[in-house]
Coordinates of C-alpha atoms and ligand atoms in Angstrom, one line a residue:
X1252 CA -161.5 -104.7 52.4
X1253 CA -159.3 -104.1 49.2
X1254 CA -160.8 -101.0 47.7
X1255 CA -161.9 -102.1 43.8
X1256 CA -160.2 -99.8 41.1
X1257 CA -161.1 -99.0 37.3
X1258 CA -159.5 -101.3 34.6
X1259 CA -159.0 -100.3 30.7
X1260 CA -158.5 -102.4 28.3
X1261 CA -157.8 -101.2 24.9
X1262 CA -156.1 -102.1 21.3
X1263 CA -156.9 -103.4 17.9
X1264 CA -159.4 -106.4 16.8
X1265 CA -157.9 -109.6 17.6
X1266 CA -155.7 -108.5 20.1
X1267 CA -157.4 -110.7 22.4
X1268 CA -159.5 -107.7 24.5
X1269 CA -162.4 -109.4 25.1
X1270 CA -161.1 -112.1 26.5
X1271 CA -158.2 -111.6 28.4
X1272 CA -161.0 -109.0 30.5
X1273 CA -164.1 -111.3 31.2
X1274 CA -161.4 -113.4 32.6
X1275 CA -159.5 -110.4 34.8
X1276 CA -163.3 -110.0 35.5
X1277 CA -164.2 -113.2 37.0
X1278 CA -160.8 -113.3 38.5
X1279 CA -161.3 -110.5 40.6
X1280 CA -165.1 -110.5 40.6
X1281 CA -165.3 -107.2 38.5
X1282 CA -167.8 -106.1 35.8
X1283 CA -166.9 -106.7 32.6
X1284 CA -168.3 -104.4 30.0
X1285 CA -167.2 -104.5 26.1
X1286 CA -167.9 -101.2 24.5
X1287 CA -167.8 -102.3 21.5
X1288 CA -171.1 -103.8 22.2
X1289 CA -172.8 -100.6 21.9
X1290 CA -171.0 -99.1 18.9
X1291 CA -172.3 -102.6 16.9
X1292 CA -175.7 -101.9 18.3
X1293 CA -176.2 -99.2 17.1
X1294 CA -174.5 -100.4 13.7
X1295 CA -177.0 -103.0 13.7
X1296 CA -179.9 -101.5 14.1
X1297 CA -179.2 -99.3 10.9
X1298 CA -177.9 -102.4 8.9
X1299 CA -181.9 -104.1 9.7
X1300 CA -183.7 -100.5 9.3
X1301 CA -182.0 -99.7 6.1
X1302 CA -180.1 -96.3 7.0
X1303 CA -177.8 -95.0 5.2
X1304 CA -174.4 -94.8 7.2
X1305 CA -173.6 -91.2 5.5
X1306 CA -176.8 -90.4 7.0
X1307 CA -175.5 -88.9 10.8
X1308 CA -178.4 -87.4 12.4
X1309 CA -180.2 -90.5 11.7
X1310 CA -177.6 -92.7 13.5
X1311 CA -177.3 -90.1 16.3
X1312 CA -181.0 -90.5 17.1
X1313 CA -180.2 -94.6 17.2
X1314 CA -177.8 -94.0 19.5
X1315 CA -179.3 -91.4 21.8
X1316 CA -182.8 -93.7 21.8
X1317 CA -181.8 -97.3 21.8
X1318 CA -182.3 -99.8 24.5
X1319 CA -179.2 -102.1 24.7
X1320 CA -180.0 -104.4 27.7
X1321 CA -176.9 -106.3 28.9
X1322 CA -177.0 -109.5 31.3
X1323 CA -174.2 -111.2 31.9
X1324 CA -174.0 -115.3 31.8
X1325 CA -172.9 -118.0 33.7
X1326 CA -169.5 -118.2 32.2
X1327 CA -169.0 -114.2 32.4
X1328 CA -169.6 -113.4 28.2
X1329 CA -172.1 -110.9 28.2
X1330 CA -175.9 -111.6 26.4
X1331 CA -177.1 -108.7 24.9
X1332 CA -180.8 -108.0 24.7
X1333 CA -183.1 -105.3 22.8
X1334 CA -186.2 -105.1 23.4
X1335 CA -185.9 -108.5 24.7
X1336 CA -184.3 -110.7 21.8
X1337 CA -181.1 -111.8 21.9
X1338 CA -178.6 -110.0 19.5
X1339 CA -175.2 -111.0 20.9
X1340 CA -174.7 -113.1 17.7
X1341 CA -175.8 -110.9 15.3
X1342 CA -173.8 -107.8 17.0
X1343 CA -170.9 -109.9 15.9
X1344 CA -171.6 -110.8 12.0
X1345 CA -169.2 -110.1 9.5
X1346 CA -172.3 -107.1 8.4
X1347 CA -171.5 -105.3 11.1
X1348 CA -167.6 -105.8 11.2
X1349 CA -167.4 -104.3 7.4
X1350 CA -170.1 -100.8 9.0
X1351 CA -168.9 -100.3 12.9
X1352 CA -166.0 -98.1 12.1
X1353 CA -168.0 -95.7 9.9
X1354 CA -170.5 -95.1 13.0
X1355 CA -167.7 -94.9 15.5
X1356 CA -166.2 -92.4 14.1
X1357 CA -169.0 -90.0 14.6
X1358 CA -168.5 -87.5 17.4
X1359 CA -172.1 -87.6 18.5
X1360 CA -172.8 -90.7 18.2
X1361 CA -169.0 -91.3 20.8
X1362 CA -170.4 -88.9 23.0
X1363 CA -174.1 -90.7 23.3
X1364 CA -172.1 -94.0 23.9
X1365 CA -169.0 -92.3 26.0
X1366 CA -171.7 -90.7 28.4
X1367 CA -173.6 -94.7 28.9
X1368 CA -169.9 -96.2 29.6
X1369 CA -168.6 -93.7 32.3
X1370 CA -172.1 -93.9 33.9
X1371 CA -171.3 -97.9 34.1
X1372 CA -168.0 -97.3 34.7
X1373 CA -167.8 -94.9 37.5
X1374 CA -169.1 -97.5 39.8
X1375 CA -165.1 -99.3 40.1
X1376 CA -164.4 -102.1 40.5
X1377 CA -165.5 -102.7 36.5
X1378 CA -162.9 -103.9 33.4
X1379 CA -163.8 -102.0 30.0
X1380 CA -162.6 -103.3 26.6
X1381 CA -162.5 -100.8 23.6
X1382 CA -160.3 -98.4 21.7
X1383 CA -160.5 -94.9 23.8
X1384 CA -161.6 -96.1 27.3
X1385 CA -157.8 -95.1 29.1
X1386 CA -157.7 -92.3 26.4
X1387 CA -161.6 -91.1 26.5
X1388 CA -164.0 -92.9 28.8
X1389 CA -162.2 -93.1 31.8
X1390 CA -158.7 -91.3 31.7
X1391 CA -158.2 -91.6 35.5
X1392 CA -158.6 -95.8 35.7
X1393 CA -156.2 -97.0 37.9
X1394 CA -155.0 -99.8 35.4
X1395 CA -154.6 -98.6 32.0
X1396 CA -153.7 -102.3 29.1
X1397 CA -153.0 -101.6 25.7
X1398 CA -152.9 -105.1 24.3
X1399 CA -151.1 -105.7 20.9
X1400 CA -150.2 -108.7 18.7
X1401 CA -148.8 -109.2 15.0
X1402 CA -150.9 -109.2 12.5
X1403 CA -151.3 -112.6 11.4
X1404 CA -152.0 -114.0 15.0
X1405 CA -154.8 -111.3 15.3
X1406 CA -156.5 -112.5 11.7
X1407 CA -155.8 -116.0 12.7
X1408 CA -157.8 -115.7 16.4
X1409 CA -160.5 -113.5 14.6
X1410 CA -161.4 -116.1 12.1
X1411 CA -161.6 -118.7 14.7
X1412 CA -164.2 -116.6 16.7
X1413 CA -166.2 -116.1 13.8
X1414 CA -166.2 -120.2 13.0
X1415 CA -167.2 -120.7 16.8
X1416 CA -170.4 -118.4 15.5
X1417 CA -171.1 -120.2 12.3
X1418 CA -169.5 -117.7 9.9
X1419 CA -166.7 -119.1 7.8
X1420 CA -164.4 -116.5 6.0
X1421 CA -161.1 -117.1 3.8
X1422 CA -158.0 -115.8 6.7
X1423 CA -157.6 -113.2 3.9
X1424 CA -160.4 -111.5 4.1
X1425 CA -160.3 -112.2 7.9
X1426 CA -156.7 -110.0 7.9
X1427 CA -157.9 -107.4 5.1
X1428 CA -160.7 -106.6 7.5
X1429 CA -159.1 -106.1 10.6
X1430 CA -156.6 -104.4 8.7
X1431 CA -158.9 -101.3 7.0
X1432 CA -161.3 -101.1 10.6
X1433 CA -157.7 -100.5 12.3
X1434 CA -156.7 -98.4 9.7
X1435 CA -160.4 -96.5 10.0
X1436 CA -160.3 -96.5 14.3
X1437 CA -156.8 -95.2 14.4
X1438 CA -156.6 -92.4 11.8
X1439 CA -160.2 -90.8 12.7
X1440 CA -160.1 -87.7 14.3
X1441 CA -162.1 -88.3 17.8
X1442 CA -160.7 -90.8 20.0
X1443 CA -158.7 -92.5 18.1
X1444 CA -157.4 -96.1 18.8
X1445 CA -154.0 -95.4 20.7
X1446 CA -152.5 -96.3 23.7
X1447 CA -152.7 -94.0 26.6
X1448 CA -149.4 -92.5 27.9
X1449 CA -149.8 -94.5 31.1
X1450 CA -150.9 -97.4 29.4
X1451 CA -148.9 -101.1 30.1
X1452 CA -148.3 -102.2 26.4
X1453 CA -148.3 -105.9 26.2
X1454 CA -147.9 -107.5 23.1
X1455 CA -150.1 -111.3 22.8
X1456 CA -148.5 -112.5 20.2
X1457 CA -146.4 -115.4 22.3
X1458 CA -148.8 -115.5 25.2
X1459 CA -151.2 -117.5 26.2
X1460 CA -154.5 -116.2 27.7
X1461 CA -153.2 -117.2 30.8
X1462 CA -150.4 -115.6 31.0
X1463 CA -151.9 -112.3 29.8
X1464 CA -154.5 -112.5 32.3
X1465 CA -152.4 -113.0 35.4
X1466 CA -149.7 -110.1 34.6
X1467 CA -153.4 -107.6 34.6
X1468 CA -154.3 -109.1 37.9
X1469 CA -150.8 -109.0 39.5
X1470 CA -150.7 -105.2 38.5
X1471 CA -153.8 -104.6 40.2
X1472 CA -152.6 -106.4 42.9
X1473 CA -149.5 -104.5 43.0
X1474 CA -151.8 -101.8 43.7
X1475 CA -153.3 -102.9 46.6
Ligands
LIG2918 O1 -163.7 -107.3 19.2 P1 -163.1 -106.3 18.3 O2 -161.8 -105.7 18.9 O3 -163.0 -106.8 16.9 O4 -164.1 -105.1 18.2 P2 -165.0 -104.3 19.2 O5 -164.3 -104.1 20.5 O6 -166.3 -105.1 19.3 O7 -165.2 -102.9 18.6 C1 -165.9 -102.8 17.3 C2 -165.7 -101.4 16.8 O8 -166.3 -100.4 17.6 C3 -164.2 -101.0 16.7 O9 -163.6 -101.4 15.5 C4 -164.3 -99.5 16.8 O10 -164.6 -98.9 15.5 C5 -165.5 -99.3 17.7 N1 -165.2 -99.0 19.1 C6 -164.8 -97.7 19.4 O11 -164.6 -96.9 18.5 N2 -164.5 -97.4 20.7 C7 -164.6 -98.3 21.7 N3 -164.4 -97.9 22.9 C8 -165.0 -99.6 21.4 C9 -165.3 -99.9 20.0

């Protein structure tokens, strides 16, 4: 039997993370896990209990305490539950867009999450989307991705996920948000949003899904 390895994807919003790695995923029959799941958790739970996003310790203890239950579906997207209701939508709203950088770049708050992720992720034969997961949360995957694409392709796919959730934004304020949360992830000072120095770099903007998907799985197969 073909010994399962540890896959990271990372690179900016609208590069095409998510999913380009369910599909590796299902492809090899992996685990997909999006980290940024747990980074808009606990964004979310502050947005609906009012806390103030200067206020650290207080997003800290969200991040140490909360409950994120993940199942994944039929078609391989993951359904996010806490304390049972379903928040996948709402972890994806334009609120917490504008708030997630502010709480990811809190060290304790990375550590709280980092520790969750390499628990998950230790297990192999698992494909992690993020920002840090070569760099941070697992430096020694066998398959390190740093997906990339222009600018205008990224806004352009963003604003079509958020219509396929019932959110409808001008593609200007689509781009001017990916723009400051890249802006945000790869300037802070704890894991910031680079490639690692064994990272493939492939850039999305002139391929299709497909394409991206089966040059990951041939270099996992190449390491078989
Ligand atoms: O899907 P998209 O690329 O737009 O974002 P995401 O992967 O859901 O991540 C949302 C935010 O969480 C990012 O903008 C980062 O601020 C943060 N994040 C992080 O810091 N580290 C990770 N490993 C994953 C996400």
């Amino acid at each position: 039997m073909v010994a399962k390895v540890q896959i990271a994807i990372d690179g900016p919003a609208g590069s095409g993370k998510s999913t380009v790695a369910r599909l590796v995923a299902k492809e090899l029959c992996y685990r997909y896990v999006d980290t940024g799941a747990w980074y808009r958790a606990v964004t979310l739970i502050a947005l609906r209990q009012g806390i103030n996003f200067d206020n650290q310790p207080a997003l800290n203890r969200l991040a140490k305490t909360m409950l994120l239950e993940v199942k994944t579906k039929g078609d391989g997207w993951p359904l996010y539950l806490l304390a049972g209701k379903d928040i996948s939508a709402a972890l994806r709203s334009p609120q917490v867009d504008d708030k997630v950088s502010q709480v990811a770049k809190i060290i304790t708050v990375r550590d709280q999450v980092s520790e969750k992720l390499r628990a998950i992720g230790n297990q192999k034969g698992v494909v992690m989307d993020g920002r840090d997961i070569g760099t941070v949360v697992l430096p020694d995957a066998e398959v390190k991705v740093f997906l990339t694409a222009d600018l205008a392709t990224r806004a352009k796919r963003r604003k079509r996920e958020l219509e396929s959730r019932g959110f409808s934004l001008p593609l200007s304020a689509v781009k001017e948000e990916i723009c400051q949360r890249d802006e945000k992830d790869s300037s802070r000072e704890v894991a910031p949003l680079m490639p690692a120095a064994d990272a493939y770099i492939i850039d999305t903007t002139n391929l299709t899904v497909d394409e991206v998907v089966a040059s990951i799985v041939a270099l996992v197969r190449g390491m078989e």
